[in-house]
Amino acid sequence: MERRTPRDMDFEERIAEFTAGFDYENDPAVTLVDLVRSAGEFLARITGPEAVDQGMKFVIGGLALTEGADWREALEAEEHGAYAVWPLGQMLHDLSAYAHYGIDLTAREHETEDQIAARLRERVERAEEFLALCPLEAWLGETRSPQLETTVLLARNRWALDHDRPVEPEALAVFGGVKMSRMRNMLAGKNATFHRENGLIPAHEAKSWLEGRDSFFPSIWRSARPVHNGKVLTLSYVHPLFVPQARDGSIFHPGLERRNGFTVGEKGREFQVSTFEDALRELQEMPIPAWRRPSPGRGGWGIVRGTTWARMNWEELDSRARSEMELRKLAEEGDDEDV
């Protein structure tokens, strides 16, 4: 089945794309992990390592999946889960969906455009304020992970485009899927594609160019809404199931079965269950449901935690399972082609 262009994708399709593609390479919370690690080392210079070792166990919270684990090792092992554990990581996760796909993951069917706009604006401003306070150069250096800065850059400039304001060339290059060297060429000479205004590219020129770029997802947050309230699906089902749903929107489904069945439980306390029904029952009895699934874009299987529950019948569950498995297959095929 031929992949639809970003311009043609609706809300649900973009969520699926975001879920499938949300990995180490574009997770802004990865930079948060680096900052927390550096903050701990900095505090250790002041107060001594023993005090910091005790305090950092509380600071990293749910990332310390095993009791007594060294906080440095926990951060390294579970950095891919920071977006689902720390409040700022959760906000940046949602901001990333807006920055890359032009949607608001938390939009509700009854909300007005003004309500959604206010929430998106608050996220963009909050992320910009946080980034301005980060000692990135001093603590992380020039070779630091760029995910946080890239997410804020794209979110800020998508907001600008959405309100007909000029944009930064660096962001437009990412939106259009071109290297910065090509963008510089498009800004130079008598026949330049774009014209600068105080170092920025006018919105009408940027939008006109992006209309011909297959990599760009035009914003649809003003009109796009989910069909559920974000907690459980509100459709009427016969014999519904409640399955755990992770922060990125993925769910626990029958397609996660491996040779020994389904793997559930926190890291260090995992166990295998032979059937989907029994595995789901185990998850429903856990304070925080956790299960193993393929790690997006990173290879191997990692632990993910549920943050809410989705209500669906077997037909819908099967459809979601097939969709996630197909997206995973396409991603794996894409990785093979890049080798």
Coordinates of C-alpha atoms in Angstrom, one line a residue:
M1 CA 0.0 0.0 0.0
E2 CA 1.4 3.3 -1.1
R3 CA 2.1 5.8 1.7
R4 CA 0.0 8.9 1.6
T5 CA 1.7 12.2 1.4
P6 CA 2.0 14.3 4.6
R7 CA -0.3 16.9 3.2
D8 CA -3.1 14.3 2.8
M9 CA -2.8 12.7 6.2
D10 CA -5.5 13.2 8.8
F11 CA -5.3 13.5 12.6
E12 CA -5.2 9.7 13.2
E13 CA -2.7 9.0 10.5
R14 CA -0.4 11.7 11.8
I15 CA -0.6 10.2 15.3
A16 CA 0.4 6.8 13.9
E17 CA 3.3 8.4 12.0
F18 CA 4.4 10.2 15.2
T19 CA 4.1 7.1 17.3
A20 CA 6.1 5.0 14.8
G21 CA 8.8 7.6 14.4
F22 CA 9.2 8.8 17.9
D23 CA 12.6 7.5 18.9
Y24 CA 16.0 8.5 20.2
E25 CA 16.8 10.7 17.2
N26 CA 13.8 13.1 17.8
D27 CA 13.0 12.7 21.5
P28 CA 13.8 16.0 23.2
A29 CA 13.7 14.3 26.7
V30 CA 17.0 12.7 25.8
T31 CA 18.6 16.1 26.3
L32 CA 16.9 16.4 29.6
V33 CA 18.6 13.2 30.7
D34 CA 21.9 14.6 29.7
L35 CA 21.2 17.8 31.7
V36 CA 20.0 15.9 34.8
R37 CA 23.2 13.7 34.7
S38 CA 25.4 16.8 34.4
A39 CA 23.4 18.5 37.2
G40 CA 24.1 15.5 39.5
E41 CA 27.8 15.6 38.7
F42 CA 27.9 19.3 39.3
L43 CA 26.1 19.0 42.7
A44 CA 28.5 16.2 43.7
R45 CA 31.4 18.7 43.4
I46 CA 29.7 20.9 45.9
T47 CA 28.1 18.5 48.4
G48 CA 30.0 15.3 47.8
P49 CA 29.0 12.1 46.0
E50 CA 27.3 10.4 48.9
A51 CA 24.7 13.1 49.4
V52 CA 24.1 13.3 45.7
D53 CA 23.7 9.6 45.3
Q54 CA 20.9 9.6 47.8
G55 CA 19.2 12.7 46.4
M56 CA 19.4 11.7 42.7
K57 CA 17.4 8.5 43.4
F58 CA 14.5 10.8 44.2
V59 CA 15.2 13.2 41.4
I60 CA 15.1 10.6 38.6
G61 CA 12.0 9.0 40.0
G62 CA 10.5 6.3 37.9
L63 CA 13.5 5.9 35.7
A64 CA 15.1 4.0 38.6
L65 CA 13.3 0.8 37.8
T66 CA 15.3 -1.4 40.2
E67 CA 15.8 -0.7 43.8
G68 CA 19.4 0.3 44.7
A69 CA 20.4 1.0 41.1
D70 CA 23.1 3.6 40.5
W71 CA 21.4 6.8 39.3
R72 CA 23.9 7.2 36.5
E73 CA 23.4 3.7 35.2
A74 CA 19.6 4.2 35.5
L75 CA 19.7 7.4 33.4
E76 CA 21.8 5.7 30.7
A77 CA 19.6 2.5 30.6
E78 CA 16.2 4.2 30.7
E79 CA 16.8 7.6 28.9
H80 CA 14.3 6.6 26.3
G81 CA 11.6 6.6 29.0
A82 CA 12.2 10.1 30.4
Y83 CA 9.5 11.6 28.2
A84 CA 6.9 9.4 29.9
V85 CA 8.1 9.9 33.5
W86 CA 9.1 13.6 33.9
P87 CA 6.5 16.3 33.6
L88 CA 8.6 18.4 31.3
G89 CA 9.5 15.4 29.2
Q90 CA 5.8 14.7 28.7
M91 CA 5.2 18.3 27.7
L92 CA 8.1 18.2 25.2
H93 CA 6.7 14.9 23.8
D94 CA 3.4 16.6 23.0
L95 CA 5.3 19.7 21.7
S96 CA 7.3 17.4 19.4
A97 CA 4.0 16.2 17.8
Y98 CA 3.1 19.8 17.1
A99 CA 6.6 20.8 15.9
H100 CA 6.9 17.9 13.4
Y101 CA 3.3 17.1 12.5
G102 CA 1.2 20.2 13.1
I103 CA -1.2 18.5 15.6
D104 CA -2.1 18.8 19.3
L105 CA -2.1 15.3 20.8
T106 CA -4.1 16.4 23.8
A107 CA -6.9 18.2 21.8
R108 CA -10.5 17.2 22.8
E109 CA -13.4 17.0 20.5
H110 CA -15.3 19.7 22.3
E111 CA -12.5 22.3 22.5
T112 CA -12.5 25.5 20.5
E113 CA -9.6 26.7 18.3
D114 CA -8.8 29.4 20.8
Q115 CA -8.4 26.9 23.6
I116 CA -6.1 24.7 21.6
A117 CA -4.1 27.7 20.4
A118 CA -3.6 29.0 24.0
R119 CA -2.3 25.6 25.1
L120 CA 0.1 25.3 22.1
R121 CA 1.4 28.9 22.7
E122 CA 2.0 28.1 26.4
R123 CA 4.0 25.0 25.4
V124 CA 6.1 26.9 22.9
E125 CA 6.8 29.7 25.3
R126 CA 7.5 27.3 28.2
A127 CA 10.0 25.3 26.1
E128 CA 11.7 28.5 24.9
E129 CA 12.1 29.8 28.5
F130 CA 13.5 26.5 29.7
L131 CA 15.9 26.3 26.8
A132 CA 17.2 29.8 27.5
L133 CA 18.0 28.8 31.1
C134 CA 19.8 25.6 30.1
P135 CA 23.7 25.7 30.5
L136 CA 24.0 23.6 27.3
E137 CA 27.5 24.8 26.3
A138 CA 29.0 24.7 29.8
W139 CA 27.5 21.3 30.8
L140 CA 27.1 19.4 27.5
G141 CA 29.5 21.0 25.1
E142 CA 29.4 21.3 21.3
T143 CA 28.8 17.6 20.7
R144 CA 25.6 17.5 22.8
S145 CA 22.4 15.8 21.7
P146 CA 20.5 18.3 19.5
Q147 CA 17.0 16.9 20.1
L148 CA 15.8 19.6 22.6
E149 CA 17.1 22.5 20.6
T150 CA 15.7 21.1 17.3
T151 CA 12.3 20.5 18.8
V152 CA 12.1 24.1 20.2
L153 CA 13.4 25.5 16.9
L154 CA 10.7 23.7 14.9
A155 CA 7.9 24.4 17.4
R156 CA 8.7 28.1 17.5
N157 CA 8.9 28.4 13.7
R158 CA 5.8 26.3 13.1
W159 CA 3.9 28.7 15.4
A160 CA 5.3 31.6 13.4
L161 CA 4.2 30.0 10.1
D162 CA 0.8 29.3 11.6
H163 CA 0.4 33.0 12.3
D164 CA 1.9 34.3 9.0
R165 CA 5.2 35.5 10.7
P166 CA 8.7 35.1 9.2
V167 CA 10.7 32.0 10.0
E168 CA 14.3 31.1 10.6
P169 CA 16.2 29.5 7.6
E170 CA 17.4 26.7 9.8
A171 CA 13.8 25.6 10.6
L172 CA 12.6 26.0 7.1
A173 CA 15.4 23.7 5.9
V174 CA 14.2 21.0 8.3
F175 CA 10.6 21.5 7.3
G176 CA 11.5 21.2 3.6
G177 CA 13.8 18.2 4.0
V178 CA 16.9 20.0 2.7
K179 CA 20.4 20.5 4.1
M180 CA 21.4 23.9 5.5
S181 CA 24.0 24.3 2.7
R182 CA 21.3 24.1 0.1
M183 CA 19.2 26.6 2.1
R184 CA 22.1 29.0 2.1
N185 CA 22.3 28.7 -1.7
M186 CA 18.6 29.5 -2.0
L187 CA 19.2 32.7 0.0
A188 CA 22.1 33.9 -2.1
G189 CA 22.6 35.6 -5.4
K190 CA 20.3 37.6 -7.7
N191 CA 18.1 34.7 -8.4
A192 CA 17.6 33.7 -4.7
T193 CA 14.5 31.7 -3.9
F194 CA 14.0 33.6 -0.7
H195 CA 14.6 37.1 0.6
R196 CA 15.7 37.8 4.1
E197 CA 13.9 40.3 6.4
N198 CA 16.2 40.8 9.5
G199 CA 17.6 37.4 8.9
L200 CA 14.2 35.7 8.6
I201 CA 12.3 34.4 5.6
P202 CA 8.8 35.9 5.0
A203 CA 6.0 33.6 5.7
H204 CA 4.4 33.8 2.3
E205 CA 7.6 32.8 0.6
A206 CA 8.2 29.9 3.1
K207 CA 4.6 28.6 2.7
S208 CA 4.7 28.8 -1.1
W209 CA 7.9 26.7 -1.2
L210 CA 6.7 24.2 1.3
E211 CA 3.6 23.5 -0.8
G212 CA 5.9 21.6 -3.2
R213 CA 7.8 19.7 -0.5
D214 CA 6.7 16.2 0.3
S215 CA 8.4 16.2 3.7
F216 CA 6.2 18.9 5.3
F217 CA 3.1 18.3 7.3
P218 CA 0.9 21.4 7.1
S219 CA -0.6 22.3 10.5
I220 CA -4.1 20.9 11.0
W221 CA -4.5 21.6 14.7
R222 CA -7.1 24.3 14.2
S223 CA -9.7 21.8 12.8
A224 CA -8.4 18.3 13.7
R225 CA -9.8 16.5 16.7
P226 CA -9.6 13.0 18.1
V227 CA -12.7 10.9 18.3
H228 CA -12.2 10.1 22.0
N229 CA -11.6 12.1 25.2
G230 CA -8.0 11.1 25.7
K231 CA -8.7 8.7 28.6
V232 CA -10.9 6.0 27.1
L233 CA -12.7 5.6 23.8
T234 CA -16.3 6.7 24.2
L235 CA -17.8 4.5 21.5
S236 CA -20.3 1.9 22.6
Y237 CA -18.9 -1.5 22.5
V238 CA -20.1 -5.0 23.3
H239 CA -17.7 -6.8 25.7
P240 CA -15.1 -4.0 25.6
L241 CA -11.5 -4.5 26.6
F242 CA -9.4 -2.0 28.6
V243 CA -5.8 -2.1 27.4
P244 CA -2.9 0.0 28.7
Q245 CA -1.8 2.9 26.5
A246 CA 1.7 4.5 26.6
R247 CA 2.4 8.2 26.6
D248 CA 3.3 8.0 22.9
G249 CA -0.2 6.6 22.0
S250 CA 0.9 3.0 21.5
I251 CA -1.0 0.2 23.2
F252 CA -0.6 -3.3 24.5
H253 CA -1.9 -5.6 21.8
P254 CA -1.8 -9.3 20.6
G255 CA 0.9 -8.5 18.0
L256 CA 3.5 -8.2 20.8
E257 CA 3.6 -12.0 21.3
R258 CA 7.0 -13.6 21.0
R259 CA 8.3 -17.1 21.2
N260 CA 7.7 -17.4 25.0
G261 CA 4.5 -15.3 25.0
F262 CA 4.1 -11.8 26.3
T263 CA 6.7 -10.1 28.5
V264 CA 5.2 -7.8 31.2
G265 CA 6.4 -6.2 34.4
E266 CA 9.0 -3.5 35.4
K267 CA 12.6 -4.0 34.5
G268 CA 14.2 -6.5 36.7
R269 CA 10.8 -8.0 37.6
E270 CA 9.6 -9.1 34.2
F271 CA 7.9 -12.4 33.5
Q272 CA 6.4 -14.2 30.6
V273 CA 2.7 -14.9 30.1
S274 CA 1.5 -17.3 27.4
T275 CA -1.8 -15.7 26.3
F276 CA -2.9 -12.2 25.6
E277 CA -5.9 -12.5 27.9
D278 CA -3.7 -13.6 30.9
A279 CA -1.1 -10.9 30.1
L280 CA -3.7 -8.2 30.0
R281 CA -5.1 -9.4 33.3
E282 CA -1.6 -9.2 34.9
L283 CA -1.2 -5.6 33.5
Q284 CA -4.6 -4.6 34.9
E285 CA -3.5 -5.7 38.4
M286 CA -0.2 -3.7 38.3
P287 CA 0.0 -0.2 40.0
I288 CA 1.7 1.0 36.8
P289 CA 1.4 -1.4 33.8
A290 CA 4.6 -2.1 32.0
W291 CA 5.4 -4.4 29.1
R292 CA 8.0 -5.0 26.4
R293 CA 7.6 -3.8 22.9
P294 CA 9.9 -3.1 20.0
S295 CA 11.8 0.1 20.7
P296 CA 11.0 2.6 17.9
G297 CA 14.0 3.2 15.6
R298 CA 16.5 1.7 18.0
G299 CA 16.2 -2.1 17.5
G300 CA 15.5 -4.6 20.2
W301 CA 12.7 -4.7 22.7
G302 CA 12.4 -2.2 25.5
I303 CA 10.0 -1.6 28.5
V304 CA 7.2 0.9 28.1
R305 CA 4.8 2.1 30.8
G306 CA 1.2 2.7 30.5
T307 CA -0.1 6.2 31.4
T308 CA -3.8 5.6 30.7
W309 CA -6.3 3.0 29.5
A310 CA -8.0 2.7 26.2
R311 CA -11.4 1.0 25.8
M312 CA -11.9 -0.9 22.6
N313 CA -13.5 -4.1 21.3
W314 CA -11.6 -7.0 19.6
E315 CA -12.2 -5.6 16.1
E316 CA -10.6 -2.3 17.0
L317 CA -7.8 -3.9 19.0
D318 CA -7.0 -6.1 16.0
S319 CA -7.0 -3.1 13.7
R320 CA -4.7 -1.1 16.0
A321 CA -2.4 -4.1 16.3
R322 CA -2.2 -4.6 12.6
S323 CA -1.5 -0.9 12.1
E324 CA 1.3 -0.7 14.6
M325 CA 2.9 -4.0 13.2
E326 CA 2.7 -2.6 9.7
L327 CA 4.3 0.6 10.6
R328 CA 7.0 -1.3 12.4
K329 CA 7.6 -3.5 9.4
L330 CA 7.9 -0.4 7.1
A331 CA 10.3 1.2 9.5
E332 CA 12.5 -1.9 9.6
E333 CA 12.4 -2.2 5.8
G334 CA 13.5 1.5 5.6
D335 CA 16.4 0.8 8.0
D336 CA 17.4 -2.2 5.8
E337 CA 17.4 0.1 2.7
D338 CA 19.7 2.6 4.5
V339 CA 22.3 -0.1 5.2

